[in-house]
Coordinates of C-alpha atoms in Angstrom, one line a residue:
X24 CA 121.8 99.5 77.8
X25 CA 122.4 98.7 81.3
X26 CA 125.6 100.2 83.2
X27 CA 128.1 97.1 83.4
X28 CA 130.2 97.1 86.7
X29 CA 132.8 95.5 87.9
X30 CA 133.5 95.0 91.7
X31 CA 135.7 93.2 94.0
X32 CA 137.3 93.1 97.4
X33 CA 140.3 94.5 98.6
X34 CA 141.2 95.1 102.1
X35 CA 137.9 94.0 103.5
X36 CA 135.9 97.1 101.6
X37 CA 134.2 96.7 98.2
X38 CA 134.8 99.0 95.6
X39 CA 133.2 99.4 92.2
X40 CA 133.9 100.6 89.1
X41 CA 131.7 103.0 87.4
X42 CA 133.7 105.9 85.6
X43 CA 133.5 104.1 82.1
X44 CA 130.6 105.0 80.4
X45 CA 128.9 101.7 78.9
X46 CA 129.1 101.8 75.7
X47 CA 133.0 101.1 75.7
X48 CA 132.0 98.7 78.0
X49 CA 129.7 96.7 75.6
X50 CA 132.2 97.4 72.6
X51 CA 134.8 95.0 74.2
X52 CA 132.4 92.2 74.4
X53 CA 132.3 89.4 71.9
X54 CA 128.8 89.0 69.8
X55 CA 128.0 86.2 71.9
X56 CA 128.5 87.6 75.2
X57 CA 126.7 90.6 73.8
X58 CA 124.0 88.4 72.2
X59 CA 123.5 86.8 76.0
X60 CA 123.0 90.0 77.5
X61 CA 120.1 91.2 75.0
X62 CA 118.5 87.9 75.2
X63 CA 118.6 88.0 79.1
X64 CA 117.2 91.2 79.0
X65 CA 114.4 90.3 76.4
X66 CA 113.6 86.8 78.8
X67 CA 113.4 89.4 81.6
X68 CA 110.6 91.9 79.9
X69 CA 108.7 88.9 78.2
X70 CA 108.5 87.2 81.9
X71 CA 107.6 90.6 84.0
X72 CA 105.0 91.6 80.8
X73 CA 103.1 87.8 81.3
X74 CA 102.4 89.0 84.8
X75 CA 97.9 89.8 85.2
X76 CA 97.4 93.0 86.7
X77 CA 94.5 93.4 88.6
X78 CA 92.2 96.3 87.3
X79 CA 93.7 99.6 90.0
X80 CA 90.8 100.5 92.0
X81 CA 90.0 103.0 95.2
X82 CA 90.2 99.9 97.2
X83 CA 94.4 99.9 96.3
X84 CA 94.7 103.3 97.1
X85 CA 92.9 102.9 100.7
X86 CA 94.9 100.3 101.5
X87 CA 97.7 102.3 103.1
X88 CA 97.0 105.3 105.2
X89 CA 99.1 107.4 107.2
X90 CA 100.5 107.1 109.3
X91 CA 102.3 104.5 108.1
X92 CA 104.2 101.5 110.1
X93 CA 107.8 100.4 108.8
X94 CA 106.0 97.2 107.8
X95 CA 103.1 98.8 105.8
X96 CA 106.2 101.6 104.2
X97 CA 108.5 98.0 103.4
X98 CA 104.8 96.6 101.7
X99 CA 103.7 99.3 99.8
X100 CA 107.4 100.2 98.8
X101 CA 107.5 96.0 97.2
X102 CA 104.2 96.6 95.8
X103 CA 105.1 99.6 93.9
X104 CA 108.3 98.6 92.1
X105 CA 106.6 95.2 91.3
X106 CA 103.6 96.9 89.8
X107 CA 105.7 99.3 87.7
X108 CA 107.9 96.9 86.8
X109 CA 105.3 94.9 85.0
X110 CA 103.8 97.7 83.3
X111 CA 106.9 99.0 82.2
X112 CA 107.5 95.8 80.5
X113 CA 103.9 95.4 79.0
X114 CA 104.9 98.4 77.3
X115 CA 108.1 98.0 76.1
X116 CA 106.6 94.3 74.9
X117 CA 103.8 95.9 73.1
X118 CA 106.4 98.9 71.3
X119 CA 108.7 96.0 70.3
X120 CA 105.6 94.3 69.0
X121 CA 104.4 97.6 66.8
X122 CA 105.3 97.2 62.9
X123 CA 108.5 97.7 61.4
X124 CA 108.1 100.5 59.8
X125 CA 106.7 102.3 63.3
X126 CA 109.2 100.9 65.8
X127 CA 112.0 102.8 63.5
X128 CA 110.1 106.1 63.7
X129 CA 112.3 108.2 65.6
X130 CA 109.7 109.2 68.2
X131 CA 108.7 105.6 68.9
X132 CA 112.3 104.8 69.2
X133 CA 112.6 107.1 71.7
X134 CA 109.9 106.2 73.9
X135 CA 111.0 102.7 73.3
X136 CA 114.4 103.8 74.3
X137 CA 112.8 105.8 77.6
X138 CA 110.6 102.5 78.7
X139 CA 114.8 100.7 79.1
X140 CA 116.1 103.3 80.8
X141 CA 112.6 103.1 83.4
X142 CA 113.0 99.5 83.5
X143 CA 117.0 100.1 84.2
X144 CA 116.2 102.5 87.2
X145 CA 113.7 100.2 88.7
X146 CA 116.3 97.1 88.6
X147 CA 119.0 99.7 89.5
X148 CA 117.4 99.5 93.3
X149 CA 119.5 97.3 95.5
X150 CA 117.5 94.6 97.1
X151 CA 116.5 94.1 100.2
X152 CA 118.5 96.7 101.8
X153 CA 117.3 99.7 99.6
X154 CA 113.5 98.7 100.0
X155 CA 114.8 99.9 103.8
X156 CA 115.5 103.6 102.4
X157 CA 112.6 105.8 101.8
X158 CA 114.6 108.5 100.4
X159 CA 116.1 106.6 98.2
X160 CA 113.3 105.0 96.4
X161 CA 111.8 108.8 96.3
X162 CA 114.9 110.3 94.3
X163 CA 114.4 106.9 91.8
X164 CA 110.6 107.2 91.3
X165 CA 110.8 111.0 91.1
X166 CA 113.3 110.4 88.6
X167 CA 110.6 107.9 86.7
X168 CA 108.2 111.0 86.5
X169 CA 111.1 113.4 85.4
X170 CA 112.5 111.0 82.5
X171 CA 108.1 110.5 81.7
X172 CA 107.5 114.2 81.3
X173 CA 107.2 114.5 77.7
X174 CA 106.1 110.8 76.9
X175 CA 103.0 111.2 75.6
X176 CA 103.9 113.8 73.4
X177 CA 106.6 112.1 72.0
X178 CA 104.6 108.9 70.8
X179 CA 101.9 111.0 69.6
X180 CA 103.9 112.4 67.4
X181 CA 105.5 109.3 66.3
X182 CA 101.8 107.7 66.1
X183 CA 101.0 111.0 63.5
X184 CA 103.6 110.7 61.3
X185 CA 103.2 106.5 60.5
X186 CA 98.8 107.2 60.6
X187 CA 99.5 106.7 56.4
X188 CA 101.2 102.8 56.7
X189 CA 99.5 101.3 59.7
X190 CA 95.3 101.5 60.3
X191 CA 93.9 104.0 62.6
X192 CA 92.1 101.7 64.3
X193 CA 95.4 99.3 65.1
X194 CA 96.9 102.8 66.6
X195 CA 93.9 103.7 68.6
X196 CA 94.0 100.1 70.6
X197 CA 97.3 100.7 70.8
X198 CA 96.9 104.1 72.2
X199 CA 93.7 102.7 74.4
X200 CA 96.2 99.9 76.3
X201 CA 98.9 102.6 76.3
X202 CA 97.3 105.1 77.7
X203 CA 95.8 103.1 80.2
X204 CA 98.6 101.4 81.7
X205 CA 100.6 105.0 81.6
X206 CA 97.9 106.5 83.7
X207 CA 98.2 103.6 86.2
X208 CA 101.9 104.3 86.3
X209 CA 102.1 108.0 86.7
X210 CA 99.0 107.3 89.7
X211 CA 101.3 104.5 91.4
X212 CA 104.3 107.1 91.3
X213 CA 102.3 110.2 92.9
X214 CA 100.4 108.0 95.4
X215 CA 103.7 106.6 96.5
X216 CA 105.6 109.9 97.0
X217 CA 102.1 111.7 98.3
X218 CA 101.9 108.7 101.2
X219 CA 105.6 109.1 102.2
X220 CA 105.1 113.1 102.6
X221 CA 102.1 112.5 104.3
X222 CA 103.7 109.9 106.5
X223 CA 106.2 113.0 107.6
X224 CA 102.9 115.0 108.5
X225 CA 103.9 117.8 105.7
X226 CA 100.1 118.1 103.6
X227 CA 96.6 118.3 104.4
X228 CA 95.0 115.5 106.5
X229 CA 92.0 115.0 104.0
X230 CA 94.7 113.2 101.8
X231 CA 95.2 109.5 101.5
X232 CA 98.1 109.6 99.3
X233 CA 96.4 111.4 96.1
X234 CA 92.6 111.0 97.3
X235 CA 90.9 113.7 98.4
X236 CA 88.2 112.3 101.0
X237 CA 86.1 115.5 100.6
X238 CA 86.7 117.6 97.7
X239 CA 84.7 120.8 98.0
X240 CA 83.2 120.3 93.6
X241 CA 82.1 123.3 93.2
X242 CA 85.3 125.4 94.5
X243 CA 86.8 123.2 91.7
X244 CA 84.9 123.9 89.4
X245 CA 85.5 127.8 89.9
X246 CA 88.9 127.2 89.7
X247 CA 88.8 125.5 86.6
X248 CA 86.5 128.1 85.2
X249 CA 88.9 130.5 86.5
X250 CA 91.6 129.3 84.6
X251 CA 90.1 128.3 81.4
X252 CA 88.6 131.7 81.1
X253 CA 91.9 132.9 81.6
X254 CA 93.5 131.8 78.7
X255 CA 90.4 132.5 76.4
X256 CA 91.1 135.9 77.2
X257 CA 94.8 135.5 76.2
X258 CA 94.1 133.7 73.1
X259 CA 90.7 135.6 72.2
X260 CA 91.0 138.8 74.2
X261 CA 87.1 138.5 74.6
X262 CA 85.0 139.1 78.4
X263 CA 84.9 136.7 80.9
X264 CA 82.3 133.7 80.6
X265 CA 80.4 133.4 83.5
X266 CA 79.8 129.8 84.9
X267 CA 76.5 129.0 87.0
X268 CA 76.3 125.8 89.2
X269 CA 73.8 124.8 90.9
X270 CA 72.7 124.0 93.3
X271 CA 74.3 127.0 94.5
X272 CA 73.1 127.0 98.0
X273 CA 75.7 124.3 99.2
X274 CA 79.0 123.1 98.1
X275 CA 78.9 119.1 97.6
X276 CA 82.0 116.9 98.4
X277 CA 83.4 113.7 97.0
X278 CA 86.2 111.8 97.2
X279 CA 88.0 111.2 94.4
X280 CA 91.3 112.1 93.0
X281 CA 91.4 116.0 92.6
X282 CA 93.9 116.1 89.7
X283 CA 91.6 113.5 87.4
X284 CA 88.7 116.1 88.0
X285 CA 90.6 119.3 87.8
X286 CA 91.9 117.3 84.0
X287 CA 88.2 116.9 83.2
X288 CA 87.0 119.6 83.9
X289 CA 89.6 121.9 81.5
X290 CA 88.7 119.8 78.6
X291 CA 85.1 120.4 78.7
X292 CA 85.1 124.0 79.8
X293 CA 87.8 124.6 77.2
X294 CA 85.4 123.0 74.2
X295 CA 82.8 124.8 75.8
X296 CA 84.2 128.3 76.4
X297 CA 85.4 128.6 72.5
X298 CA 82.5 127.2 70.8
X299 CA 81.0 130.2 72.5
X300 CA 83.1 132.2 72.0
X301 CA 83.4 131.2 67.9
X302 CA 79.4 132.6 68.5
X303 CA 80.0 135.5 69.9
X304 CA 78.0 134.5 72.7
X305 CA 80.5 134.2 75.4
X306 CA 78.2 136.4 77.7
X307 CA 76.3 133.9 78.1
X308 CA 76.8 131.1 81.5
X309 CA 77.9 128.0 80.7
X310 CA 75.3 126.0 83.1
X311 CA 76.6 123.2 85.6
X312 CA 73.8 120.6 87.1
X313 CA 75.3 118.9 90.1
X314 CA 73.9 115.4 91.3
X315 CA 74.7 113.6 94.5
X316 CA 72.3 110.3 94.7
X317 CA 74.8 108.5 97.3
X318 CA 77.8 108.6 99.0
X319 CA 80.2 106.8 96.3
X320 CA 78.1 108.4 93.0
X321 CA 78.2 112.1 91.2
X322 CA 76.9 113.3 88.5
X323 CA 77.8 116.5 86.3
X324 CA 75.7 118.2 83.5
X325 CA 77.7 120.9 82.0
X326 CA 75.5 122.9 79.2
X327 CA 76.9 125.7 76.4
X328 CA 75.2 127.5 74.2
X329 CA 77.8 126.9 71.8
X330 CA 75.8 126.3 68.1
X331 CA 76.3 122.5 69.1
X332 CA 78.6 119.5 67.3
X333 CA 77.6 118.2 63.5
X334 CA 77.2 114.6 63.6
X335 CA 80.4 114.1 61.4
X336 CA 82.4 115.7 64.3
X337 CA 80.2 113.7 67.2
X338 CA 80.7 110.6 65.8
X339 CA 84.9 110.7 65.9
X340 CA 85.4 113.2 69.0
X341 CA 86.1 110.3 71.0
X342 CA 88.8 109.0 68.6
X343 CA 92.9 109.6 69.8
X344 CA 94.7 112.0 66.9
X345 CA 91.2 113.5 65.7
X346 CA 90.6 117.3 66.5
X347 CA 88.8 120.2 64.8
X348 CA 92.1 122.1 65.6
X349 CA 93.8 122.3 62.1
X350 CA 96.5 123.8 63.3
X351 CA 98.0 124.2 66.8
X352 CA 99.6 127.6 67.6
X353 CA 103.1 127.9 68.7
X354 CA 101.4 129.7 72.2
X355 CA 98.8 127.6 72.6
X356 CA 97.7 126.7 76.3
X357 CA 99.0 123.7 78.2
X358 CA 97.3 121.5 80.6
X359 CA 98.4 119.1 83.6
X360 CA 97.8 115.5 83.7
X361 CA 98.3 114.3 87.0
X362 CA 102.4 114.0 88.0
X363 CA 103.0 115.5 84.0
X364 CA 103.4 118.5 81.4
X365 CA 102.1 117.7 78.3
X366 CA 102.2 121.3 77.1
X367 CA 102.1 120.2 73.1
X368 CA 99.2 117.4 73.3
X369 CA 96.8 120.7 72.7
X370 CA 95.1 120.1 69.2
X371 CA 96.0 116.4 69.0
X372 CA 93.0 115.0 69.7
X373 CA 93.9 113.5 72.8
X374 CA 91.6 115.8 75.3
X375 CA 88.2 114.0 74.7
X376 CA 89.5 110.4 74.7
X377 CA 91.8 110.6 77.9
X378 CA 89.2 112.3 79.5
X379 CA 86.9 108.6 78.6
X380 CA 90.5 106.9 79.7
X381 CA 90.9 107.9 82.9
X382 CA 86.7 107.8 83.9
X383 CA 86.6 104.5 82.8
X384 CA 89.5 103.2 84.6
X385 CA 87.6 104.3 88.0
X386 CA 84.3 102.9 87.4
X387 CA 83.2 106.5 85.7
X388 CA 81.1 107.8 82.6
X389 CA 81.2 110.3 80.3
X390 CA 78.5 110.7 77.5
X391 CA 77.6 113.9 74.8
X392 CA 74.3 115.2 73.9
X393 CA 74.4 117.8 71.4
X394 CA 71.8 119.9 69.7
X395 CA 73.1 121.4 66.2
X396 CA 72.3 124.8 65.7
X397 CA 72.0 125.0 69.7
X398 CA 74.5 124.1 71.9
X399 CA 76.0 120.9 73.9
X400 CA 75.3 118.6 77.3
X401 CA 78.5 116.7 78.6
X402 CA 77.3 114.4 81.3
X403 CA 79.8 112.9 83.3
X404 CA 79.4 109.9 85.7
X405 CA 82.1 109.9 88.8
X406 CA 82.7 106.8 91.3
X407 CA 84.0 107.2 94.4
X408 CA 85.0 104.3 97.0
X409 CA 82.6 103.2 99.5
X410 CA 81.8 105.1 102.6
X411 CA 82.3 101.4 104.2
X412 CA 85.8 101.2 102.2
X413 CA 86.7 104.9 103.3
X414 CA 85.8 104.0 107.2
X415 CA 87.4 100.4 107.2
X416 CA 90.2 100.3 109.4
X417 CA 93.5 98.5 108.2

């Protein structure tokens, strides 16, 4: 619950209260003064949740480039907290929303639990004279992506255990809007803080915020490969799978955000690499078609030689909580999302489906071609903004 304070004047200064934690603060209220708050707080979350959110799009992130004028830092500083307080409150609407039987789960209550205490730090920011302190809103949105860093694998494991009382199908829109709308807040947080450390001339002048205006694909690619292979070797102790991309005569940019790819990529290579490996062929290259037809467009074949995906397998890979992984071991590998650990979502299905997620939300594509007894294509569609967007001066 929020942190109730008391302040007054004395002596021309204003002083405040805030060594009594507030729980003992809420126990000497009456039920009605107690009922009031709750309700206040439930008006406030219904009335930020009924707020339409446009669709986030390169067109947001180009908006604001360094350097950055006091104006545009005051702007995009408003934007931000009003964005993520919305989506905070979607969420927290559609949790409160879920079943019984599921909003009592302790993992969903916890998450539920996490979405308040997001919602309390963003109304914890002093208006207007806060909005004035970079550094200030930094530490609270920094603390947004610390409090976030096991989210996802808290609800997943909530979602897992009530699969037998409520329909799959009711938990994978649930998971679709979730999933969604947590992306969008974990890309609002990073672009903010990348802007403001950009603004301060600290990182590489290719940046805007978290785009990349020319990300070298193949380089990568190789460093994807690099890792992936990495961990096979850990976990299999097998040789090295060599990757082949071609064209291999020049290294293709894009621009695009560099942590979506590099998040992409692992899932593919990482269903690639062990299906090959399950063959014993892991000698053989796992082969990478690169397509560049204009400025804003790429396209990525990836091919193993992998024995290929039954149909029974094909037609669910796409589905959150389904994964030929029947059991996850207590070393298994980790992988980034962008701003966030998510070291225990390995063998939960999620890869595939947030890998669909977070093309989609950009305009992007990803289909599967497989040929049983053979191996697999994975062709992936990317967007970029427009070379007229990326050029437009605001």
């Amino acid at each position: 619950m929020w942190k109730i304070m008391r302040s007054w004047k004395c002596g021309g200064m204003r002083w405040a209260h805030r060594q009594r934690p507030s729980h003992e603060l809420l126990s000497q209220l009456s039920f009605d003064q107690h009922y009031k708050i709750r309700s206040n707080i439930e008006l406030l979350i219904q009335d930020y949740a009924s707020k339409p959110i446009a669709p986030l799009n390169y067109e947001y992130f180009l908006q604001y480039r360094p350097p950055l004028t006091k104006k545009e830092e005051y702007m995009l500083t408003i934007k931000t907290i009003n964005l993520l307080l919305s989506l905070t409150c979607k969420r927290l609407n559609a949790i409160q929303r879920l079943p019984y039987n599921a909003v009592i789960n302790p993992h969903i209550e916890r998450t539920n639990s996490l979405y308040l205490k997001s919602l309390q730090t963003l109304l914890s920011i002093a208006y207007p004279y806060e909005l004035h302190n970079p550094p200030k809103i930094q530490a609270k949105f920094t603390e947004l992506l610390d409090d976030h860093e096991d989210a996802i694998v808290v609800l997943a494991k909530g979602l897992q255990e009530i699969q037998s009382c409520y329909p799959k199908f009711q938990i994978s829109q649930f998971l679709n809007f979730h999933l969604k709308e947590r992306i969008t807040m974990k890309l609002l947080v990073t672009h903010y803080l990348s802007l403001m450390a950009q603004n301060k001339g600290d990182t590489n002048k290719r940046m805007i915020g978290i785009l990349h205006r020319d990300l070298p694909i193949a380089q990568l690619i190789k460093h994807v490969s690099d890792y992936v292979n990495d961990i096979c070797f850990v976990k299999f102790n097998t040789q090295r799978t060599p990757v082949l991309i071609h064209p291999p005569s020049q290294d293709i940019t894009f621009t695009c955000i560099p942590p979506i790819l590099e998040y992409i990529m692992t899932e593919v290579f990482k269903n690639a690499f062990e299906a090959q490996i399950a063959l014993g062929k892991e000698h053989m290259p796992i082969e990478i078609n690169l397509l560049k037809p204009d400025d804003d467009e790429l396209y990525l074949r990836i091919r193993d030689h992998g024995g290929g995906i039954t149909p029974e397998v094909e037609a669910l890979m796409f589905n959150y909580s389904y994964s030929t992984h029947t059991q996850q071991s207590a070393d298994s590998e980790s992988t980034d999302l962008p701003g966030e650990q998510i070291n225990n979502v390995s063998g939960m299905g999620f890869g595939l489906p947030m890998c669909k997620t977070y093309l989609e939300l950009f305009g992007g594509k990803i289909d599967v071609q497989s040929l049983l007894g053979w191996g697999t294509d994975v062709y992936i569609k990317l967007k970029g903004p427009s070379k007229a967007a990326l050029l437009s001066k605001r």
